[in-house]
mmCIF file of N, CA and C in Angstrom:
data_model
loop_
_atom_site.group_PDB
_atom_site.id
_atom_site.type_symbol
_atom_site.label_atom_id
_atom_site.label_comp_id
_atom_site.label_asym_id
_atom_site.label_seq_id
_atom_site.Cartn_x
_atom_site.Cartn_y
_atom_site.Cartn_z
ATOM 1 N N MET A 1007 122.578 -162.889 -87.578
ATOM 2 C CA MET A 1007 123.255 -164.201 -88.891
ATOM 3 C C MET A 1007 124.192 -163.327 -89.625
ATOM 4 N N ALA A 1008 124.619 -161.465 -89.001
ATOM 5 C CA ALA A 1008 125.222 -160.760 -89.490
ATOM 6 C C ALA A 1008 126.689 -161.456 -89.571
ATOM 7 N N ASN A 1009 127.077 -162.989 -89.132
ATOM 8 C CA ASN A 1009 128.518 -164.313 -89.462
ATOM 9 C C ASN A 1009 128.081 -165.363 -89.421
ATOM 10 N N VAL A 1010 126.933 -165.417 -90.327
ATOM 11 C CA VAL A 1010 126.174 -166.165 -91.063
ATOM 12 C C VAL A 1010 126.550 -166.574 -92.140
ATOM 13 N N ILE A 1011 125.962 -165.310 -92.427
ATOM 14 C CA ILE A 1011 125.514 -164.501 -94.017
ATOM 15 C C ILE A 1011 125.817 -163.309 -94.437
ATOM 16 N N PRO A 1012 126.668 -163.037 -93.748
ATOM 17 C CA PRO A 1012 127.322 -161.237 -93.937
ATOM 18 C C PRO A 1012 127.649 -160.560 -96.119
ATOM 19 N N ALA A 1013 128.205 -161.665 -96.849
ATOM 20 C CA ALA A 1013 127.810 -160.995 -98.177
ATOM 21 C C ALA A 1013 126.137 -160.869 -98.015
ATOM 22 N N GLN A 1014 125.456 -161.649 -97.970
ATOM 23 C CA GLN A 1014 123.720 -161.428 -98.545
ATOM 24 C C GLN A 1014 123.521 -160.022 -97.930
ATOM 25 N N LEU A 1015 123.850 -160.529 -96.503
ATOM 26 C CA LEU A 1015 123.335 -158.773 -95.761
ATOM 27 C C LEU A 1015 124.010 -157.261 -95.923
ATOM 28 N N ARG A 1016 125.198 -157.753 -96.731
ATOM 29 C CA ARG A 1016 126.051 -156.341 -97.051
ATOM 30 C C ARG A 1016 126.132 -155.940 -98.771
ATOM 31 N N GLU A 1017 124.925 -157.245 -99.046
ATOM 32 C CA GLU A 1017 124.637 -156.593 -100.350
ATOM 33 C C GLU A 1017 123.131 -155.850 -99.871
ATOM 34 N N LEU A 1018 122.298 -156.549 -99.133
ATOM 35 C CA LEU A 1018 121.283 -155.929 -99.021
ATOM 36 C C LEU A 1018 121.432 -154.694 -98.089
ATOM 37 N N TYR A 1019 122.275 -154.259 -97.879
ATOM 38 C CA TYR A 1019 122.534 -153.155 -97.432
ATOM 39 C C TYR A 1019 122.815 -151.961 -98.343
ATOM 40 N N ASP A 1020 124.411 -152.380 -99.449
ATOM 41 C CA ASP A 1020 124.653 -151.349 -100.217
ATOM 42 C C ASP A 1020 123.721 -151.720 -101.203
ATOM 43 N N HIS A 1021 122.137 -152.467 -101.476
ATOM 44 C CA HIS A 1021 121.086 -151.975 -102.316
ATOM 45 C C HIS A 1021 119.789 -151.754 -102.080
ATOM 46 N N TRP A 1022 119.780 -151.158 -100.629
ATOM 47 C CA TRP A 1022 118.791 -151.266 -99.668
ATOM 48 C C TRP A 1022 117.956 -150.553 -101.061
ATOM 49 N N GLN A 1023 117.786 -149.304 -101.385
ATOM 50 C CA GLN A 1023 117.070 -149.080 -103.093
ATOM 51 C C GLN A 1023 116.787 -149.154 -104.340
ATOM 52 N N ASP A 1024 117.527 -150.339 -104.901
ATOM 53 C CA ASP A 1024 117.655 -151.073 -106.074
ATOM 54 C C ASP A 1024 116.483 -151.228 -106.556
ATOM 55 N N ASP A 1025 116.088 -151.979 -107.506
ATOM 56 C CA ASP A 1025 114.548 -152.604 -107.324
ATOM 57 C C ASP A 1025 114.398 -153.421 -106.837
ATOM 58 N N ASN A 1026 115.702 -154.415 -107.066
ATOM 59 C CA ASN A 1026 115.396 -156.083 -106.517
ATOM 60 C C ASN A 1026 115.730 -155.909 -104.399
ATOM 61 N N ALA A 1027 115.344 -154.720 -104.081
ATOM 62 C CA ALA A 1027 115.851 -154.599 -103.006
ATOM 63 C C ALA A 1027 114.910 -155.801 -101.763
ATOM 64 N N ASP A 1028 113.247 -155.721 -102.306
ATOM 65 C CA ASP A 1028 111.910 -156.924 -102.040
ATOM 66 C C ASP A 1028 112.838 -158.166 -102.010
ATOM 67 N N GLN A 1029 113.664 -158.610 -103.120
ATOM 68 C CA GLN A 1029 113.887 -160.010 -103.809
ATOM 69 C C GLN A 1029 115.447 -159.946 -102.580
ATOM 70 N N LEU A 1030 116.225 -159.322 -102.280
ATOM 71 C CA LEU A 1030 117.651 -159.522 -100.997
ATOM 72 C C LEU A 1030 116.900 -160.199 -99.784
ATOM 73 N N GLN A 1031 116.491 -159.005 -99.764
ATOM 74 C CA GLN A 1031 115.304 -158.972 -98.463
ATOM 75 C C GLN A 1031 115.389 -160.110 -98.203
ATOM 76 N N ILE A 1032 114.065 -160.637 -98.835
ATOM 77 C CA ILE A 1032 113.307 -162.588 -98.466
ATOM 78 C C ILE A 1032 114.323 -163.634 -99.203
ATOM 79 N N ASN A 1033 115.639 -162.740 -99.547
ATOM 80 C CA ASN A 1033 116.808 -164.115 -99.644
ATOM 81 C C ASN A 1033 117.232 -164.596 -97.970
ATOM 82 N N ALA A 1034 118.103 -162.665 -96.946
ATOM 83 C CA ALA A 1034 118.176 -162.944 -96.217
ATOM 84 C C ALA A 1034 117.374 -163.673 -95.146
ATOM 85 N N ASN A 1035 115.703 -163.401 -95.132
ATOM 86 C CA ASN A 1035 114.459 -164.227 -94.487
ATOM 87 C C ASN A 1035 114.355 -165.558 -94.274
ATOM 88 N N ILE A 1036 114.774 -165.608 -95.296
ATOM 89 C CA ILE A 1036 115.500 -167.334 -95.662
ATOM 90 C C ILE A 1036 115.765 -167.997 -94.069
ATOM 91 N N MET A 1037 117.214 -167.495 -94.418
ATOM 92 C CA MET A 1037 117.914 -168.092 -93.529
ATOM 93 C C MET A 1037 117.474 -168.189 -91.932
ATOM 94 N N ARG A 1038 117.295 -166.537 -91.514
ATOM 95 C CA ARG A 1038 116.856 -166.848 -90.723
ATOM 96 C C ARG A 1038 115.189 -167.078 -90.435
ATOM 97 N N ASP A 1039 114.343 -166.834 -91.344
ATOM 98 C CA ASP A 1039 113.542 -167.882 -90.668
ATOM 99 C C ASP A 1039 113.360 -169.473 -91.022
ATOM 100 N N ALA A 1040 114.384 -169.627 -91.394
ATOM 101 C CA ALA A 1040 114.705 -171.485 -90.955
ATOM 102 C C ALA A 1040 115.513 -171.493 -90.049
ATOM 103 N N MET A 1041 116.420 -170.656 -89.200
ATOM 104 C CA MET A 1041 117.195 -170.378 -87.954
ATOM 105 C C MET A 1041 116.007 -169.763 -86.452
ATOM 106 N N ARG A 1042 115.225 -169.310 -86.572
ATOM 107 C CA ARG A 1042 114.144 -169.305 -85.852
ATOM 108 C C ARG A 1042 113.674 -170.465 -85.009
ATOM 109 N N ALA A 1043 113.723 -172.048 -85.488
ATOM 110 C CA ALA A 1043 112.962 -172.938 -84.964
ATOM 111 C C ALA A 1043 113.784 -173.632 -83.882
ATOM 112 N N TYR A 1044 115.018 -173.007 -83.354
ATOM 113 C CA TYR A 1044 116.266 -173.392 -82.845
ATOM 114 C C TYR A 1044 116.903 -172.058 -81.297
ATOM 115 N N ALA A 1045 117.432 -172.420 -80.889
ATOM 116 C CA ALA A 1045 117.611 -171.891 -80.329
ATOM 117 C C ALA A 1045 118.979 -170.890 -81.255
ATOM 118 N N PRO A 1046 119.037 -169.575 -80.830
ATOM 119 C CA PRO A 1046 120.375 -168.648 -81.873
ATOM 120 C C PRO A 1046 121.645 -169.289 -81.476
ATOM 121 N N ILE A 1047 122.283 -169.976 -80.690
ATOM 122 C CA ILE A 1047 123.226 -170.197 -80.305
ATOM 123 C C ILE A 1047 124.330 -171.923 -81.014
ATOM 124 N N PRO A 1048 123.053 -173.251 -80.359
ATOM 125 C CA PRO A 1048 123.046 -174.081 -81.467
ATOM 126 C C PRO A 1048 122.958 -173.826 -82.948
ATOM 127 N N GLY A 1049 122.155 -173.483 -83.264
ATOM 128 C CA GLY A 1049 121.908 -173.041 -84.804
ATOM 129 C C GLY A 1049 123.064 -173.226 -85.275
ATOM 130 N N LEU A 1050 123.448 -172.066 -85.054
ATOM 131 C CA LEU A 1050 124.196 -171.323 -85.653
ATOM 132 C C LEU A 1050 125.826 -171.870 -85.346
ATOM 133 N N LYS A 1051 125.910 -172.423 -84.508
ATOM 134 C CA LYS A 1051 126.962 -173.226 -84.882
ATOM 135 C C LYS A 1051 126.202 -174.258 -85.478
ATOM 136 N N GLN A 1052 125.582 -175.363 -85.352
ATOM 137 C CA GLN A 1052 125.627 -176.008 -86.395
ATOM 138 C C GLN A 1052 125.691 -175.560 -88.207
ATOM 139 N N VAL A 1053 125.567 -174.359 -88.079
ATOM 140 C CA VAL A 1053 125.549 -173.732 -89.621
ATOM 141 C C VAL A 1053 126.880 -173.617 -90.210
ATOM 142 N N MET A 1054 127.273 -173.791 -88.895
ATOM 143 C CA MET A 1054 128.483 -173.339 -89.139
ATOM 144 C C MET A 1054 130.188 -174.745 -88.823
ATOM 145 N N ALA A 1055 129.261 -175.857 -88.389
ATOM 146 C CA ALA A 1055 130.439 -176.537 -88.401
ATOM 147 C C ALA A 1055 130.255 -177.893 -90.195
ATOM 148 N N ASP A 1056 128.344 -177.572 -90.686
ATOM 149 C CA ASP A 1056 128.393 -178.029 -91.552
ATOM 150 C C ASP A 1056 129.555 -177.174 -92.943
ATOM 151 N N ARG A 1057 128.990 -176.368 -92.845
ATOM 152 C CA ARG A 1057 130.014 -174.696 -93.637
ATOM 153 C C ARG A 1057 131.299 -175.556 -94.046
ATOM 154 N N THR A 1058 131.634 -175.730 -92.298
ATOM 155 C CA THR A 1058 133.167 -175.695 -92.041
ATOM 156 C C THR A 1058 134.154 -176.700 -92.678
ATOM 157 N N GLY A 1059 132.682 -177.315 -92.299
ATOM 158 C CA GLY A 1059 133.419 -179.551 -91.919
ATOM 159 C C GLY A 1059 134.084 -179.703 -90.677
ATOM 160 N N ASP A 1060 134.279 -178.416 -89.957
ATOM 161 C CA ASP A 1060 134.577 -178.952 -88.884
ATOM 162 C C ASP A 1060 133.874 -179.805 -87.238
ATOM 163 N N ALA A 1061 132.950 -180.503 -86.858
ATOM 164 C CA ALA A 1061 132.508 -180.815 -85.480
ATOM 165 C C ALA A 1061 132.675 -179.723 -84.580
ATOM 166 N N ALA A 1062 133.276 -179.512 -84.710
ATOM 167 C CA ALA A 1062 134.050 -178.848 -82.874
ATOM 168 C C ALA A 1062 133.143 -177.446 -83.161
ATOM 169 N N TRP A 1063 132.773 -176.822 -84.416
ATOM 170 C CA TRP A 1063 132.025 -176.189 -84.099
ATOM 171 C C TRP A 1063 130.744 -176.221 -83.495
ATOM 172 N N ARG A 1064 130.100 -177.863 -82.874
ATOM 173 C CA ARG A 1064 128.705 -178.328 -82.498
ATOM 174 C C ARG A 1064 129.494 -177.963 -80.571
ATOM 175 N N ASN A 1065 130.090 -177.183 -80.405
ATOM 176 C CA ASN A 1065 130.931 -178.228 -78.720
ATOM 177 C C ASN A 1065 129.622 -176.739 -78.462
ATOM 178 N N ILE A 1066 128.638 -176.994 -77.124
ATOM 179 C CA ILE A 1066 128.451 -176.207 -76.991
ATOM 180 C C ILE A 1066 128.204 -176.329 -75.328
ATOM 181 N N ARG A 1067 128.553 -175.340 -74.347
ATOM 182 C CA ARG A 1067 128.867 -175.217 -73.275
ATOM 183 C C ARG A 1067 126.797 -175.498 -72.457
ATOM 184 N N PRO A 1068 127.491 -176.204 -71.743
ATOM 185 C CA PRO A 1068 125.481 -176.168 -70.645
ATOM 186 C C PRO A 1068 125.737 -174.785 -70.158
ATOM 187 N N PRO A 1069 124.665 -174.482 -70.401
ATOM 188 C CA PRO A 1069 122.754 -175.175 -69.998
ATOM 189 C C PRO A 1069 122.561 -175.407 -72.022
ATOM 190 N N LEU A 1070 122.949 -175.137 -72.739
ATOM 191 C CA LEU A 1070 122.425 -175.512 -74.117
ATOM 192 C C LEU A 1070 122.904 -175.961 -74.252
ATOM 193 N N MET A 1071 122.602 -176.769 -75.263
ATOM 194 C CA MET A 1071 122.186 -178.426 -75.906
ATOM 195 C C MET A 1071 122.867 -178.276 -77.399
ATOM 196 N N ALA A 1072 123.540 -179.485 -77.760
ATOM 197 C CA ALA A 1072 123.471 -178.890 -79.081
ATOM 198 C C ALA A 1072 122.027 -179.839 -80.536
ATOM 199 N N LEU A 1073 122.132 -179.344 -81.486
ATOM 200 C CA LEU A 1073 121.134 -179.350 -81.900
ATOM 201 C C LEU A 1073 120.707 -181.118 -82.062
ATOM 202 N N THR A 1074 119.875 -181.875 -82.274
ATOM 203 C CA THR A 1074 119.506 -183.388 -81.898
ATOM 204 C C THR A 1074 119.906 -183.647 -83.764
ATOM 205 N N PRO A 1075 120.194 -185.226 -84.044
ATOM 206 C CA PRO A 1075 120.370 -185.302 -86.045
ATOM 207 C C PRO A 1075 119.507 -185.200 -86.236
ATOM 208 N N ALA A 1076 117.909 -185.336 -85.394
ATOM 209 C CA ALA A 1076 116.592 -184.975 -86.351
ATOM 210 C C ALA A 1076 116.828 -183.059 -86.630
ATOM 211 N N GLN A 1077 116.817 -182.186 -85.505
ATOM 212 C CA GLN A 1077 116.956 -181.580 -85.120
ATOM 213 C C GLN A 1077 117.956 -180.305 -86.759
ATOM 214 N N THR A 1078 118.961 -181.388 -86.396
ATOM 215 C CA THR A 1078 120.100 -180.755 -88.377
ATOM 216 C C THR A 1078 119.819 -180.906 -89.059
ATOM 217 N N GLU A 1079 118.662 -181.550 -89.090
ATOM 218 C CA GLU A 1079 118.717 -182.548 -90.422
ATOM 219 C C GLU A 1079 117.034 -181.769 -91.213
ATOM 220 N N THR A 1080 116.118 -181.101 -90.734
ATOM 221 C CA THR A 1080 115.500 -180.364 -90.888
ATOM 222 C C THR A 1080 116.428 -178.930 -90.505
ATOM 223 N N LEU A 1081 117.171 -178.679 -89.938
ATOM 224 C CA LEU A 1081 117.548 -177.110 -90.758
ATOM 225 C C LEU A 1081 118.281 -176.694 -91.691
ATOM 226 N N ARG A 1082 118.198 -178.695 -92.324
ATOM 227 C CA ARG A 1082 119.552 -178.557 -92.859
ATOM 228 C C ARG A 1082 118.492 -178.035 -94.652
ATOM 229 N N THR A 1083 117.514 -179.359 -93.707
ATOM 230 C CA THR A 1083 117.048 -179.147 -95.473
ATOM 231 C C THR A 1083 115.788 -177.802 -95.439
ATOM 232 N N ALA A 1084 115.297 -177.172 -94.306
ATOM 233 C CA ALA A 1084 114.651 -175.977 -94.182
ATOM 234 C C ALA A 1084 116.064 -175.225 -95.110
ATOM 235 N N LEU A 1085 117.039 -174.917 -94.730
ATOM 236 C CA LEU A 1085 118.287 -174.123 -95.758
ATOM 237 C C LEU A 1085 118.589 -174.456 -96.907
ATOM 238 N N ALA A 1086 118.384 -176.098 -97.473
ATOM 239 C CA ALA A 1086 118.375 -175.790 -99.091
ATOM 240 C C ALA A 1086 117.035 -175.463 -99.864
ATOM 241 N N GLN A 1087 116.324 -175.654 -99.537
ATOM 242 C CA GLN A 1087 115.078 -174.543 -99.633
ATOM 243 C C GLN A 1087 115.422 -173.077 -99.983
#
C-alpha cells in the first residue's frame, strides 16, 4: 500500500499520536480493505493504471491475471466511497 497511498501513510506516520490519528488510520484502512478482495498485484496495478491513465500498468505475467472489467468496476466503486 505504501506504493499506492504514500502520502496518506506518511501523514499517519507523522501524526500517530495526534487527536485525529484514529481517523487517519480509518482513511488508510479504506484503501487496504477495498484491495483485500483481489490478488495484491493485479489490484495495485489496476489502481496505478487508473491513476496514471496508462493501461500498460495492467500488464501482468502469468500465472497472475488482470482484474476483469466487473472486478475493476467493483474496485473503483469501493475506492470512491
